[in-house]
Short mmCIF file of C-alpha atoms in Angstrom, two decimals:
data_model
loop_
_atom_site.label_atom_id
_atom_site.label_comp_id
_atom_site.label_asym_id
_atom_site.label_seq_id
_atom_site.Cartn_x
_atom_site.Cartn_y
_atom_site.Cartn_z
CA UNK Y 201 -0.15 0.45 0.16
CA UNK Y 202 1.14 3.55 -0.63
CA UNK Y 203 0.22 6.11 1.38
CA UNK Y 204 0.51 9.95 0.13
CA UNK Y 205 -0.45 12.99 1.92
CA UNK Y 206 -0.05 16.15 -0.10
CA UNK Y 207 -1.43 19.31 -0.98
CA UNK Y 208 -3.83 18.51 -3.71
CA UNK Y 209 -6.99 18.99 -6.13
CA UNK Y 210 -9.09 16.06 -7.99
CA UNK Y 211 -11.68 15.54 -10.13
CA UNK Y 212 -13.87 12.80 -11.09
CA UNK Y 213 -15.34 12.73 -14.44
CA UNK Y 214 -17.43 9.75 -15.31
CA UNK Y 215 -21.30 8.91 -14.49
CA UNK Y 216 -21.17 11.84 -12.56
CA UNK Y 217 -18.84 14.57 -11.75
CA UNK Y 218 -17.27 16.06 -8.82
CA UNK Y 219 -14.84 18.31 -7.83
CA UNK Y 220 -12.36 18.70 -4.07
CA UNK Y 221 -10.83 21.96 -4.02
CA UNK Y 222 -7.11 22.57 -2.83
CA UNK Y 223 -6.48 21.22 0.86
CA UNK Y 224 -4.06 18.20 2.50
CA UNK Y 225 -5.46 15.01 1.96
CA UNK Y 226 -4.26 11.40 2.36
CA UNK Y 227 -4.52 9.26 -0.77
CA UNK Y 228 -4.32 5.15 -0.06
CA UNK Y 229 -2.87 3.96 -3.32
CA UNK Y 230 -3.41 0.32 -2.60
CA UNK Y 231 -2.28 -3.29 -3.95
CA UNK Y 232 -6.15 -4.73 -5.95
CA UNK Y 233 -5.52 -1.12 -7.85
CA UNK Y 234 -8.21 0.85 -6.18
CA UNK Y 235 -7.17 4.40 -4.91
CA UNK Y 236 -8.55 6.81 -2.15
CA UNK Y 237 -8.82 10.20 -1.01
CA UNK Y 238 -9.49 11.33 2.02
CA UNK Y 239 -9.47 13.70 4.50
CA UNK Y 240 -8.70 13.97 8.25
CA UNK Y 241 -12.89 13.96 9.46
CA UNK Y 242 -15.90 12.19 7.77
CA UNK Y 243 -15.55 9.32 10.06
CA UNK Y 244 -13.53 5.80 8.07
CA UNK Y 245 -15.87 6.71 4.21
CA UNK Y 246 -12.99 8.44 1.80
CA UNK Y 247 -14.19 11.58 -0.50
CA UNK Y 248 -13.11 10.19 -3.55
CA UNK Y 249 -11.95 7.66 -5.11
CA UNK Y 250 -11.57 5.49 -7.52
CA UNK Y 251 -11.91 0.90 -7.30
CA UNK Y 252 -10.92 -1.66 -9.21
CA UNK Y 253 -10.08 -2.80 -12.14
CA UNK Y 254 -8.47 0.32 -12.62
CA UNK Y 255 -4.44 2.00 -13.72
CA UNK Y 256 -3.14 4.27 -12.21
CA UNK Y 257 -0.56 7.31 -14.43
CA UNK Y 258 1.72 9.68 -12.20
CA UNK Y 259 1.84 12.13 -15.80
CA UNK Y 260 3.75 15.51 -16.17
CA UNK Y 261 1.30 18.69 -15.52
CA UNK Y 262 0.12 20.58 -18.31
CA UNK Y 263 1.69 23.88 -18.97
CA UNK Y 264 -1.63 26.24 -17.13
CA UNK Y 265 -1.69 23.97 -14.64
CA UNK Y 266 1.80 24.17 -13.44
CA UNK Y 267 1.38 27.64 -13.42
CA UNK Y 268 -1.29 27.28 -11.56
CA UNK Y 269 1.41 25.60 -9.38
CA UNK Y 270 1.14 22.22 -10.16
CA UNK Y 271 4.28 19.70 -9.53
CA UNK Y 272 2.27 16.07 -10.57
CA UNK Y 273 -1.42 15.04 -11.86
CA UNK Y 274 -2.57 11.59 -11.46
CA UNK Y 275 -4.68 10.17 -14.25
CA UNK Y 276 -6.79 7.06 -12.50
CA UNK Y 277 -8.64 5.00 -15.64
CA UNK Y 278 -11.46 2.63 -15.06
CA UNK Y 279 -10.95 0.00 -16.84
CA UNK Y 280 -14.47 -0.74 -17.69
CA UNK Y 281 -16.35 2.65 -18.14
CA UNK Y 282 -15.49 6.46 -18.65
CA UNK Y 283 -15.17 7.46 -14.87
CA UNK Y 284 -11.53 9.21 -14.69
CA UNK Y 285 -10.36 10.15 -11.64
CA UNK Y 286 -7.62 13.26 -11.62
CA UNK Y 287 -5.23 13.94 -8.72
CA UNK Y 288 -3.93 18.27 -9.43
CA UNK Y 289 -0.35 17.61 -6.48
CA UNK Y 290 0.55 20.95 -5.32
CA UNK Y 291 3.46 19.87 -2.67
CA UNK Y 292 3.58 16.32 -1.72
CA UNK Y 293 4.68 16.95 2.77
CA UNK Y 294 4.66 12.11 2.35
CA UNK Y 295 5.62 8.79 0.50
CA UNK Y 296 5.71 5.78 1.27
CA UNK Y 297 5.32 2.28 0.21
CA UNK Y 298 4.60 -0.80 3.25
CA UNK Y 299 3.97 -4.68 1.85
CA UNK Y 300 0.75 -5.36 4.53
CA UNK Y 301 1.04 -8.65 3.30
CA UNK Y 302 -2.33 -11.23 3.19
CA UNK Y 303 -4.72 -10.42 5.28
CA UNK Y 304 -6.95 -13.24 6.81
CA UNK Y 305 -10.18 -10.50 7.27
CA UNK Y 306 -11.76 -10.05 10.31
CA UNK Y 307 -12.70 -12.97 12.70
CA UNK Y 308 -15.95 -11.94 15.11
CA UNK Y 309 -17.87 -13.18 17.89
CA UNK Y 310 -21.05 -14.62 15.54
CA UNK Y 311 -20.06 -14.53 12.46
CA UNK Y 312 -23.14 -16.14 10.07
CA UNK Y 313 -20.99 -20.39 9.44
CA UNK Y 314 -21.13 -19.42 13.77
CA UNK Y 315 -24.85 -18.87 13.83
CA UNK Y 316 -25.53 -21.48 11.28
CA UNK Y 317 -23.63 -23.70 12.81
CA UNK Y 318 -25.21 -22.94 16.49
CA UNK Y 319 -29.56 -22.54 14.78
CA UNK Y 320 -29.06 -26.11 13.16
CA UNK Y 321 -28.13 -27.82 16.43
CA UNK Y 322 -31.24 -26.43 18.15
CA UNK Y 323 -33.06 -26.06 14.80
CA UNK Y 324 -36.18 -26.61 17.06
CA UNK Y 325 -35.77 -22.22 17.64
CA UNK Y 326 -37.70 -22.02 14.24
CA UNK Y 327 -41.09 -24.03 15.64
CA UNK Y 328 -42.18 -26.98 16.46
CA UNK Y 329 -41.22 -30.77 15.83
CA UNK Y 330 -38.34 -28.80 12.59
CA UNK Y 331 -36.30 -30.84 12.08
CA UNK Y 332 -32.71 -30.20 10.40
CA UNK Y 333 -32.10 -31.59 6.76
CA UNK Y 334 -28.68 -30.59 6.00
CA UNK Y 335 -26.70 -27.19 6.06
CA UNK Y 336 -25.40 -25.77 3.52
CA UNK Y 337 -27.45 -27.19 0.68
CA UNK Y 338 -26.66 -26.80 -2.84
CA UNK Y 339 -28.59 -25.37 -6.24
CA UNK Y 340 -27.60 -24.06 -9.24
CA UNK Y 341 -26.57 -20.75 -8.01
CA UNK Y 342 -25.50 -21.67 -4.37
CA UNK Y 343 -25.60 -22.75 -1.35
CA UNK Y 344 -28.72 -22.37 1.27
CA UNK Y 345 -27.17 -21.66 4.36
CA UNK Y 346 -29.96 -24.31 6.02
CA UNK Y 347 -32.63 -26.58 4.56
CA UNK Y 348 -35.18 -28.55 7.37
CA UNK Y 349 -38.61 -29.34 7.41
CA UNK Y 350 -41.32 -28.35 9.23
CA UNK Y 351 -43.93 -29.55 11.31
CA UNK Y 352 -46.42 -31.03 8.67
CA UNK Y 353 -43.02 -32.92 6.56
CA UNK Y 354 -42.69 -29.50 4.00
CA UNK Y 355 -39.17 -28.26 2.94
CA UNK Y 356 -38.30 -24.75 4.87
CA UNK Y 357 -34.47 -23.15 2.93
CA UNK Y 358 -33.42 -20.77 5.65
CA UNK Y 359 -30.99 -17.83 4.99
CA UNK Y 360 -28.82 -16.94 7.94
CA UNK Y 361 -27.30 -13.15 8.06
CA UNK Y 362 -25.45 -10.98 10.85
CA UNK Y 363 -27.57 -8.54 9.75
CA UNK Y 364 -30.31 -9.10 7.16
CA UNK Y 365 -31.51 -6.28 5.45
CA UNK Y 366 -33.17 -6.13 1.51
CA UNK Y 367 -29.65 -8.00 -0.51
CA UNK Y 368 -30.15 -11.74 1.59
CA UNK Y 369 -33.51 -11.74 0.84
CA UNK Y 370 -33.46 -11.60 -3.55
CA UNK Y 371 -30.96 -13.66 -2.27
CA UNK Y 372 -33.33 -16.49 -0.26
CA UNK Y 373 -35.69 -14.89 -2.77
CA UNK Y 374 -33.79 -17.23 -5.33
CA UNK Y 375 -33.21 -19.76 -4.11
CA UNK Y 376 -36.87 -20.34 -3.32
CA UNK Y 377 -36.98 -20.52 -7.23
CA UNK Y 378 -35.21 -23.15 -8.26
CA UNK Y 379 -35.62 -25.09 -5.33
CA UNK Y 380 -39.37 -25.10 -5.26
CA UNK Y 381 -38.90 -26.25 -9.36
CA UNK Y 382 -37.83 -29.25 -8.03
CA UNK Y 383 -41.12 -31.46 -7.94
CA UNK Y 384 -38.85 -33.75 -5.07
CA UNK Y 385 -38.83 -30.44 -2.75
CA UNK Y 386 -41.71 -28.44 -3.77
CA UNK Y 387 -43.58 -26.90 -2.54
CA UNK Y 388 -40.70 -25.02 0.26
CA UNK Y 389 -41.27 -21.81 1.61
CA UNK Y 390 -38.96 -19.97 3.22
CA UNK Y 391 -37.04 -18.33 6.58
CA UNK Y 392 -34.57 -14.89 6.98
CA UNK Y 393 -32.80 -15.35 9.73
CA UNK Y 394 -30.70 -13.16 11.24
CA UNK Y 395 -29.66 -11.23 14.38
CA UNK Y 396 -31.20 -8.06 13.32
CA UNK Y 397 -33.59 -7.74 10.61
CA UNK Y 398 -33.58 -3.95 9.33
CA UNK Y 399 -37.65 -2.78 8.09
CA UNK Y 400 -36.92 -2.40 4.81
CA UNK Y 401 -35.36 -6.42 4.57
CA UNK Y 402 -38.89 -7.24 6.78
CA UNK Y 403 -41.08 -5.35 4.57
CA UNK Y 404 -40.14 -7.38 1.34
CA UNK Y 405 -39.66 -10.78 3.27
CA UNK Y 406 -43.08 -10.58 4.20
CA UNK Y 407 -44.59 -9.33 0.82
CA UNK Y 408 -43.09 -11.96 -0.59
CA UNK Y 409 -44.28 -14.92 2.19
CA UNK Y 410 -40.79 -14.96 3.97
CA UNK Y 411 -41.04 -15.64 7.84
CA UNK Y 412 -38.49 -13.26 9.36
CA UNK Y 413 -36.96 -14.18 13.03
CA UNK Y 414 -34.42 -12.37 14.65
CA UNK Y 415 -32.13 -14.99 16.07
CA UNK Y 416 -31.24 -14.24 20.30
CA UNK Y 417 -27.80 -15.06 19.63
CA UNK Y 418 -26.69 -15.21 23.76
CA UNK Y 419 -29.71 -18.10 23.32
CA UNK Y 420 -28.63 -20.02 21.65
CA UNK Y 421 -24.92 -20.57 22.89
CA UNK Y 422 -26.53 -21.63 25.92
CA UNK Y 423 -25.57 -18.71 27.48
CA UNK Y 424 -28.22 -17.46 29.42
CA UNK Y 425 -31.14 -20.02 30.96
CA UNK Y 426 -34.14 -18.68 29.31
CA UNK Y 427 -35.86 -20.14 26.41
CA UNK Y 428 -35.02 -19.48 22.73
CA UNK Y 429 -36.58 -16.73 21.71
CA UNK Y 430 -37.73 -14.86 18.07
CA UNK Y 431 -38.60 -11.60 19.43
#
């Protein structure tokens, strides 16, 4: 990763146009090719950026840019669109590169894989008479987290998220469309299970006949003595 602190202005042209006037900013050039422009405020979100695939070229400034005090130009062109990020550098205050190596990823207590394992072990959390068929039931577009049977013996596909949003509901909808074409499974209903479900996701799921279940992670782990809750 390359870290550059510089006095610069930034212009973005393409599907939208944006201009950042001259100021001191942090420029990040990551190993995946992305270029991000940060200020000292605004939390984690960059002021502007170019996502990969893209290519960055460091150019000499044009004459009128040199007259304005520009010493170098970064031109970042997206590979699949006309989007272009142009950084006009007036003064470099810091420039360093660092090899970060392979990142092991974020490890959290309560990630989806652990929630899946716990819910499979306590499948009765979903209702009386529920039984597990298998975890990671494969479909043509990927595995649904849990396939189980309800008390009447009907198939139920369960999609598990730590935080449930609209994308998760859409994912489960696609699984259900495919699974209901299988005469050995159909009819298949859906359960969208998460520790937290956003209101928009709950509304969409309800509209599509998908049941929403809020998982109590501590109860599933058996940390407290209360019964498993769906609220």
